[in-house]
C-alpha positions as a printed Julia matrix, in Angstrom:
598×3 Matrix{Float64}:
 -47.88   77.19  57.8
 -47.12   76.02  54.5
 -46.24   79.1   52.54
 -48.32   80.24  49.41
 -48.39   83.04  46.93
 -52.0    83.49  48.99
 -49.81   87.28  49.53
 -51.06   90.33  50.06
 -48.41   93.12  48.66
 -47.85   97.09  50.41
 -45.75   99.51  49.21
 -44.6   103.05  48.11
 -42.35  102.93  45.34
 -39.18  102.37  47.3
 -39.29   99.63  49.48
 -42.22   96.86  49.56
 -43.47   93.59  51.53
 -45.34   90.76  50.87
 -47.87   89.72  54.01
 -49.3    86.75  54.08
 -52.7    84.49  54.93
 -51.97   85.24  59.04
 -51.07   89.11  58.43
 -47.26   88.48  58.88
 -44.7    89.92  56.9
 -42.83   87.24  54.82
 -41.01   89.45  52.72
 -39.27   92.44  52.25
 -36.03   94.21  51.29
 -34.51   97.18  51.84
 -32.95   99.72  51.53
 -34.78   99.07  47.47
 -36.15   95.85  45.95
 -33.46   93.86  45.08
 -31.38   95.44  48.65
 -31.39   92.31  51.18
 -34.24   91.03  52.51
 -35.38   92.11  56.21
 -37.77   90.07  55.69
 -37.0    86.65  54.19
 -38.71   83.42  55.44
 -40.91   83.34  52.69
 -37.92   81.69  51.27
 -36.8    79.52  54.87
 -39.38   76.71  55.62
 -37.8    76.91  58.78
 -41.57   76.96  61.8
 -41.33   80.55  62.68
 -42.22   79.28  66.54
 -38.89   77.29  66.2
 -35.44   78.34  67.61
 -33.31   81.71  65.29
 -36.76   81.01  63.27
 -36.3    84.83  61.99
 -37.18   87.3   58.99
 -41.26   88.02  60.02
 -42.94   90.93  61.54
 -46.05   89.19  63.15
 -49.15   90.85  65.28
 -50.36   87.48  66.62
 -54.24   87.84  68.28
 -54.48   84.57  71.17
 -55.75   82.41  70.4
 -57.11   83.52  66.7
 -59.7    81.35  64.78
 -60.19   83.85  62.4
 -58.7    86.33  60.08
 -60.28   88.44  57.33
 -57.59   90.64  54.8
 -58.77   93.69  52.36
 -57.11   96.27  50.47
 -58.26  100.16  51.41
 -60.43  100.88  48.26
 -57.74  101.65  45.71
 -54.82  101.98  47.96
 -52.34   99.11  48.55
 -53.4    99.9   52.61
 -54.06   96.45  53.67
 -56.55   95.81  56.36
 -55.72   92.72  58.15
 -59.05   91.53  61.44
 -58.12   89.3   63.93
 -60.81   87.11  65.73
 -61.43   84.51  69.04
 -64.02   82.75  69.74
 -64.45   84.25  72.64
 -65.02   87.33  70.63
 -62.85   89.39  70.99
 -60.96   91.43  67.56
 -58.18   93.44  66.24
 -57.53   95.37  63.14
 -54.26   95.33  61.63
 -53.72   98.73  59.02
 -50.24   97.87  57.03
 -48.64  100.05  54.83
 -46.07  101.93  53.1
 -46.05  105.59  53.56
 -46.34  107.87  50.08
 -47.53  111.07  49.63
 -46.65  114.99  48.66
 -44.73  116.56  50.76
 -42.52  119.77  49.99
 -43.63  119.75  46.88
 -42.14  116.12  46.25
 -43.27  112.7   46.83
 -42.69  111.23  50.24
 -41.77  107.87  50.3
 -39.39  106.79  53.19
 -37.96  103.09  53.65
 -40.63  102.75  56.1
 -43.23  100.05  57.23
 -46.13  101.23  59.49
 -48.14   98.95  61.01
 -51.58  100.24  63.5
 -53.23   98.29  65.73
 -56.62   98.57  66.91
 -59.27   96.57  69.54
 -62.64   96.53  67.77
 -64.05   94.27  70.39
 -64.02   92.13  73.9
 -60.27   93.01  75.3
 -57.69   91.33  72.3
 -53.94   90.12  73.89
 -51.63   89.62  70.62
 -47.92   89.03  70.99
 -46.03   90.68  68.54
 -43.0    89.75  66.97
 -40.04   91.09  64.81
 -37.09   89.7   63.58
 -35.16   91.32  60.4
 -32.62   89.3   59.76
 -28.91   90.48  57.47
 -27.07   89.02  55.18
 -29.53   87.04  53.69
 -31.46   85.15  56.37
 -27.83   84.04  57.77
 -28.09   85.93  60.97
 -29.85   88.29  63.09
 -30.64   91.37  63.43
 -28.52   92.67  66.65
 -30.73   94.95  68.77
 -30.15   98.19  71.22
 -33.0    99.8   72.87
 -34.15  103.41  73.92
 -37.38  104.74  75.79
 -39.67  104.62  72.57
 -37.69  102.47  70.92
 -35.39   99.6   68.8
 -32.51   99.99  66.47
 -32.03   96.93  63.96
 -28.18   97.08  62.88
 -28.42   95.36  59.47
 -25.01   95.47  58.39
 -25.49   98.26  55.69
 -28.64   99.81  56.94
 -30.18  100.01  60.41
 -33.46  100.34  60.67
 -35.5   102.02  63.95
 -39.11  100.94  65.31
 -40.55  103.51  66.44
 -43.82  102.78  68.61
 -46.13  104.0   71.4
 -46.23  100.11  72.71
 -44.49   99.34  75.26
 -40.75   98.32  74.23
 -39.55   96.14  76.75
 -43.67   94.34  75.77
 -42.33   94.3   71.76
 -38.23   93.32  72.83
 -39.75   90.72  75.22
 -42.18   89.25  72.68
 -44.89   88.82  75.73
 -48.55   88.5   75.58
 -50.99   92.07  76.15
 -53.52   93.66  76.38
 -55.07   95.82  73.73
 -56.72   98.37  74.67
 -55.94  101.57  72.69
 -54.61  102.03  69.05
 -50.84  101.24  68.99
 -48.69  103.15  66.24
 -45.48  101.04  65.27
 -42.83  102.44  62.68
 -40.66  100.76  61.04
 -37.86  102.77  59.49
 -34.79  104.88  58.85
 -32.25  105.36  61.96
 -33.4   108.71  63.09
 -35.65  110.56  65.84
 -39.24  110.37  65.01
 -39.89  113.74  64.07
 -43.89  114.06  65.54
 -46.61  112.45  67.92
 -46.37  109.28  66.88
 -50.17  108.4   66.91
 -51.09  111.34  65.55
 -48.33  111.31  63.2
 -49.11  107.64  61.88
 -52.36  108.54  61.52
 -51.56  111.2   59.21
 -49.46  110.01  57.26
 -52.08  106.69  56.55
 -54.69  109.79  55.59
 -52.36  111.07  53.5
 -51.29  107.98  51.67
 -54.84  106.77  51.21
 -55.31  110.22  49.45
 -52.34  110.51  47.05
 -53.52  106.55  46.29
 -56.68  107.32  45.19
 -56.39  110.72  43.69
 -53.83  108.28  41.14
 -56.07  105.98  40.8
 -58.83  108.51  39.32
 -56.78  109.04  36.42
 -57.01  106.0   35.23
 -59.11  104.68  32.65
 -60.57  101.95  33.66
 -62.7    99.63  31.02
 -66.91   99.4   32.4
 -66.28   96.3   33.02
 -63.84   94.1   36.15
 -62.62   97.75  36.85
 -61.31   95.94  40.35
 -59.18   93.44  38.65
 -57.79   96.37  36.51
 -56.9    98.97  39.19
 -55.74   96.02  41.38
 -53.27   95.39  38.55
 -52.7    98.59  38.11
 -51.06   99.99  41.2
 -49.88   96.54  41.54
 -47.65   97.73  38.56
 -46.91  100.53  40.08
 -45.7    99.93  42.73
 -43.01   98.2   41.28
 -41.04  100.66  39.83
 -38.88  102.45  41.44
 -39.87  105.55  42.04
 -36.37  107.06  41.9
 -35.14  106.31  38.83
 -37.98  104.88  36.97
 -37.19  101.38  36.58
 -39.95   99.1   36.83
 -39.49   95.41  38.33
 -40.23   91.58  37.22
 -41.87   91.42  40.78
 -41.33   91.87  43.5
 -39.45   88.55  44.25
 -36.87   85.54  43.62
 -36.02   82.42  43.92
 -39.93   81.41  43.53
 -40.16   78.24  41.72
 -42.23   77.56  38.48
 -43.09   74.3   39.51
 -41.92   71.91  42.4
 -38.44   70.54  42.69
 -37.45   72.46  39.53
 -34.23   74.3   40.21
 -35.56   77.48  37.91
 -35.9    79.94  40.64
 -34.71   83.14  39.23
 -34.55   86.97  40.45
 -36.75   89.03  39.04
 -35.61   92.23  41.38
 -34.54   94.06  37.71
 -35.37   95.95  35.21
 -36.19   93.98  32.04
 -36.43   96.11  28.88
 -38.34   94.07  27.6
 -40.99   93.62  31.23
 -41.25   96.99  31.69
 -42.14   97.75  27.69
 -44.99   95.72  28.23
 -45.89   96.74  31.75
 -46.04  100.69  30.23
 -48.02   99.88  27.45
 -50.62   98.65  29.41
 -50.51  101.47  32.28
 -51.04  103.89  28.91
 -54.33  101.84  27.41
 -55.33  103.51  31.08
 -53.05  106.67  31.01
 -50.87  106.2   34.15
 -48.14  108.65  31.8
 -46.52  109.33  35.07
 -44.95  105.31  34.37
 -44.47  105.94  31.28
 -42.42  109.42  31.41
 -40.35  107.7   34.59
 -39.3   104.68  33.01
 -38.73  106.81  29.45
 -36.31  109.61  31.62
 -34.5   105.82  33.27
 -34.74  104.34  29.69
 -32.46  107.43  28.28
 -29.68  106.97  30.7
 -29.65  103.42  29.24
 -29.37  104.56  26.04
 -26.16  107.03  26.79
 -24.48  104.49  28.77
 -24.21  101.98  25.56
 -22.92  105.01  23.36
 -24.45  103.84  20.28
 -23.09   99.83  22.23
 -24.66   97.09  23.46
 -27.81   96.81  25.18
 -27.86   94.11  27.92
 -31.4    92.16  28.41
 -31.93   94.07  32.23
 -30.27   95.95  34.43
 -30.4    96.99  38.07
 -32.5    99.8   39.33
 -30.0   101.99  39.22
 -29.14  101.64  35.96
 -26.5    98.88  37.36
 -24.29   96.83  34.67
 -23.52   94.28  36.51
 -25.75   91.77  38.43
 -24.27   88.85  38.84
 -25.68   85.8   40.0
 -24.61   83.35  43.44
 -26.82   81.47  45.45
 -27.65   82.03  49.15
 -26.48   79.06  51.33
 -28.91   79.82  54.0
 -32.01   79.96  52.42
 -33.74   76.34  51.86
 -36.42   77.93  49.43
 -39.81   78.74  49.36
 -41.14   75.71  50.72
 -37.21   73.99  51.39
 -37.21   73.78  47.48
 -33.63   75.6   46.11
 -32.03   77.31  45.11
 -32.13   80.79  46.06
 -30.35   83.32  44.08
 -29.27   86.72  44.28
 -28.5    88.48  40.41
 -29.8    86.99  37.29
 -26.7    85.74  34.59
 -29.48   87.51  31.78
 -27.59   90.46  31.75
 -24.55   88.62  30.4
 -26.52   87.75  27.47
 -27.36   88.59  23.27
 -31.1    89.01  23.84
 -32.06   90.91  19.96
 -35.02   91.59  21.53
 -34.26   95.18  23.53
 -33.41   97.13  20.8
 -37.09   96.82  19.31
 -39.08   97.06  22.98
 -36.8   100.46  23.83
 -38.25  102.07  20.23
 -42.29  100.86  20.74
 -41.57  102.19  24.6
 -40.37  105.53  23.45
 -42.51  106.38  20.01
 -45.54  107.21  21.69
 -42.9   110.45  23.42
 -43.72  111.49  19.83
 -46.87  112.05  19.26
 -47.85  112.11  22.34
 -48.86  116.14  23.41
 -49.86  115.69  27.34
 -46.49  114.38  27.93
 -44.49  117.54  29.89
 -41.02  115.96  27.56
 -42.6   115.61  23.71
 -39.8   113.35  21.67
 -37.58  116.01  19.29
 -34.87  115.59  16.83
 -32.41  115.61  19.46
 -33.75  112.01  21.19
 -34.47  110.66  17.91
 -31.22  111.16  17.0
 -30.26  109.01  21.1
 -32.42  106.49  19.49
 -31.47  106.06  15.91
 -28.08  104.4   17.18
 -30.23  101.78  18.88
 -32.21  100.89  15.12
 -28.68  100.76  13.88
 -28.11   97.82  16.52
 -31.68   96.33  15.59
 -30.12   96.58  12.3
 -27.16   95.83  12.15
 -27.95   92.22  14.69
 -31.89   91.68  13.71
 -30.59   88.63  11.49
 -28.35   87.02  14.18
 -28.99   84.25  16.43
 -29.65   84.99  20.48
 -30.91   83.62  23.66
 -34.5    84.8   22.25
 -37.24   86.52  25.04
 -37.15   83.89  27.01
 -33.28   83.37  27.86
 -32.14   79.83  26.55
 -28.69   79.73  28.56
 -27.02   76.8   26.94
 -28.27   77.65  23.14
 -29.17   80.45  20.65
 -31.48   80.36  17.15
 -32.57   83.18  15.01
 -35.51   83.65  17.03
 -38.57   84.46  15.07
 -39.52   86.77  17.55
 -36.19   89.03  17.72
 -36.43   89.43  14.68
 -40.01   90.68  14.06
 -38.85   93.36  17.02
 -35.61   94.4   15.16
 -38.58   95.23  12.63
 -40.02   97.18  14.94
 -37.22   98.91  15.88
 -37.5   100.24  12.12
 -40.53  101.07  11.13
 -41.29  102.82  14.82
 -38.26  105.02  13.44
 -39.76  105.8    9.87
 -43.11  106.84  12.31
 -41.42  109.31  14.78
 -39.42  110.54  11.7
 -42.22  111.22   9.72
 -43.53  113.14  12.21
 -40.96  115.83  13.24
 -40.44  115.66   8.87
 -36.87  114.64   8.94
 -37.95  112.61   5.24
 -34.08  110.65   4.91
 -33.87  109.17   7.85
 -38.01  107.99   7.89
 -36.75  106.66   4.05
 -34.12  104.81   5.43
 -35.48  103.68   8.14
 -38.65  102.48   6.35
 -36.49  100.66   3.67
 -34.81   98.98   6.47
 -38.42   97.99   8.3
 -39.14   96.15   4.83
 -36.31   94.14   4.01
 -36.71   92.68   7.41
 -39.81   92.06   6.87
 -39.18   90.06   3.79
 -35.97   88.61   5.78
 -39.18   87.29   8.76
 -41.99   86.56   6.0
 -39.32   83.71   3.77
 -36.93   82.59   6.38
 -40.02   82.27   9.49
 -42.06   80.07   6.48
 -42.92   77.16   7.09
 -45.23   76.29   4.0
 -45.8    72.86   4.97
 -47.96   73.19   7.68
 -48.68   77.09   6.68
 -47.49   78.54  10.08
 -44.62   80.82  10.91
 -41.7    79.38  13.06
 -40.43   80.53  16.38
 -36.8    79.94  14.33
 -35.38   80.75  11.03
 -33.37   77.42  11.34
 -35.68   75.25  12.37
 -39.84   74.23  12.8
 -40.24   75.4   16.52
 -43.76   76.11  17.75
 -43.84   78.75  20.31
 -46.26   81.06  21.86
 -44.24   84.9   21.28
 -45.16   83.72  18.12
 -48.92   85.51  18.71
 -47.23   88.93  19.05
 -47.06   88.95  15.39
 -50.62   90.74  15.72
 -49.84   92.61  18.96
 -46.62   94.25  16.45
 -48.51   94.86  14.09
 -46.52   93.04  11.76
 -49.62   90.17  10.78
 -53.62   91.44  10.76
 -55.8    88.58  12.68
 -56.74   88.21   9.24
 -54.09   87.31   6.97
 -53.56   83.42   6.83
 -50.47   83.11   8.21
 -51.46   84.79  11.56
 -54.3    82.5   11.81
 -52.21   78.74  10.48
 -49.9    80.11  13.43
 -52.73   80.41  15.76
 -54.25   77.39  15.35
 -50.68   75.84  15.32
 -50.18   77.48  18.09
 -52.71   76.66  20.38
 -52.85   72.9   19.17
 -49.18   72.46  19.93
 -49.07   74.12  23.52
 -52.65   74.89  25.13
 -53.48   72.74  28.51
 -56.88   72.59  29.19
 -57.56   76.96  30.03
 -53.74   77.2   29.94
 -50.93   78.03  27.43
 -46.44   76.76  27.34
 -44.47   79.56  26.64
 -43.16   75.72  24.33
 -43.48   72.02  24.78
 -39.56   70.95  24.05
 -36.67   70.24  26.35
 -34.78   73.64  27.22
 -31.72   74.0   30.1
 -34.41   72.12  32.83
 -36.03   69.81  30.63
 -39.7    69.87  30.25
 -41.51   72.6   31.86
 -44.38   71.85  33.65
 -45.94   74.88  34.11
 -47.86   77.15  32.39
 -47.09   80.48  32.15
 -49.46   83.2   32.43
 -49.33   86.21  30.26
 -49.02   83.13  27.02
 -52.53   82.85  27.66
 -53.48   86.56  27.73
 -51.73   86.24  24.41
 -53.89   83.88  23.63
 -56.63   85.38  24.65
 -56.29   88.69  22.94
 -55.67   86.03  19.53
 -58.86   84.84  19.93
 -60.72   88.09  20.07
 -59.15   89.74  17.28
 -60.03   86.2   15.24
 -63.64   86.54  16.19
 -64.0    83.47  18.85
 -65.03   86.54  21.35
 -66.63   84.23  23.94
 -64.06   81.88  23.15
 -62.27   84.69  24.77
 -64.41   85.75  27.15
 -64.79   82.64  29.03
 -60.92   82.23  29.34
 -60.74   85.15  30.57
 -63.31   84.45  33.31
 -60.87   81.61  34.22
 -57.81   83.99  34.61
 -59.86   86.15  36.79
 -61.11   83.04  38.88
 -57.28   82.18  39.52
 -55.59   85.31  40.95
 -54.83   85.34  44.87
 -56.89   86.98  47.15
 -54.84   89.51  46.63
 -56.23   90.3   42.82
 -52.84   89.76  41.52
 -51.17   86.8   39.76
 -47.32   85.25  39.2
 -45.77   84.32  36.72
 -46.8    79.96  36.38
 -50.1    77.99  37.16
 -50.06   74.19  36.93
 -52.15   73.3   34.17
 -53.46   70.09  36.24
 -54.2    72.01  40.11
 -54.8    75.61  38.9
 -51.66   76.32  41.84
 -49.68   79.56  41.24
 -45.66   78.84  40.41
 -42.95   81.82  39.99
 -42.26   84.86  41.11
 -44.83   86.94  42.78
 -46.49   89.1   42.02
 -44.99   89.27  37.78
 -45.98   92.08  36.33
 -46.5    90.08  32.6
 -48.78   88.48  33.95
 -51.09   91.49  35.37
 -49.73   93.46  32.35
 -52.09   90.6   30.43
 -54.74   91.19  32.98
 -54.67   94.85  31.9
 -54.74   94.76  28.3
 -57.73   91.37  28.03
 -60.21   93.64  30.43
 -59.71   96.47  28.07
 -60.4    95.06  25.02
 -63.29   93.14  25.7
 -64.93   94.84  27.83
 -68.59   96.28  27.06
 -67.86  100.6   26.3
 -68.91  102.61  29.39
 -71.66  103.83  26.25
 -73.31  100.88  27.74
 -74.4   101.63  31.11
 -73.9   105.5   30.53
């Protein structure tokens, strides 16, 4: 079966897995999202029946002819139902346990599967073949009376089951006559009777997620899409530290054969800002509060110096990029990269995004920890960096590897840093600091208006030194740098749309970069366009474009980073936070009010 991005995530904010359209685990890392993949077959095009095939967990119905999949409502609990032509049907429920227990969240490094006979006399074969060392070797096994241990190098996983262990170990076909339970988790004795305990975990996990969703302030239209996006963004948060990863995968190419294969399993300051901004619009303050704790530690460790564009989910600063040769890549399109060299880059927009993420804490009385004077002083060190570096070259938000410019987007983010610090100083009653930051914001604004404006074409340039277009210029609206009725924004929007729109999709830019000309559109840029169309009065155009993007989602209701504007095929890492953020923001903006249906 050719790999696709029609994948269904499960997870518990500690670990996650992607399940393909055949119900097979094809991606999942341990002991956390940026770890070694125990399930790695997504990045290995070797046929699953071949000798040495590894990195997957499948539960196959003999002679299966149909498969249906769906999530339990308002949860990341997946149900896959297999049937054959003789009326035999089996159901597989997949989830990662997550629920409150003893005053704290229980979220083990564990994957759970429940197999239930539904009709007839279904026969199944279970193949559990975790890989180790980035797909280069099988996990060694040892066996007990009711479990199998898989030695993965740095950790060991134990499969506890009430199915016949010998049949699992031997990958034999057998009849399913009762519910079977599989708990693949820590290498420790399983407490309680397997079936009852796993069923209780399922019920409590469903209840926990439904309680979280119940607190979301969703729009009346497109509720299912918004709820699914919100749940998936929550899965992208490493709850232990509050970090938010850009995606759950590494090395899905931006387009076929491009070698634009990057590891997105880290916390970008920029991506996380957009994520908390979107979830704030839905009232999911727990994600914001967790992320702000993570950010405060990043700022403290920087000690007033350089802040990287991205960090590990544990706050790790060094993310050395390497290639793992044992995996030949998605559809054989390598390389498979681990780590991300962008951590070495200079991207000045990060200073603005740190302060923008924190700004709400000085105004929102719902938060458990409201921002105070000491928090403001800590953020001022970030503001000083923004002020000092605002007119200096950087790699920009598109992370160019071999060139640097003074990017308008980065400078605008530095302006936003100073502007929001002034707002925070005002609410704290620190008038001298409010005046200082307001003056600095005015100076940066004047610099942008002078250096980025192109009088001859009546638009802004993406760089100070050139005459460039890129989609990030649309974000000057979201930052409140320009108003939607400002002729400068109208002229810039017109130029960006004419230069970068390809049918129903938007490119980031249309110039050559380190890897040549981009061939796929960047999904979040299309959502930025939708926001701008709505703000400038083109409401029908905005709704039509949004409905097209909704139709591009996978069966799970999600989007990856990129899309081929000609074929509509999704490319790039998946599920991608940027894209889901855009979906949420546009749905909230475009939806009819609740008063329309009450």
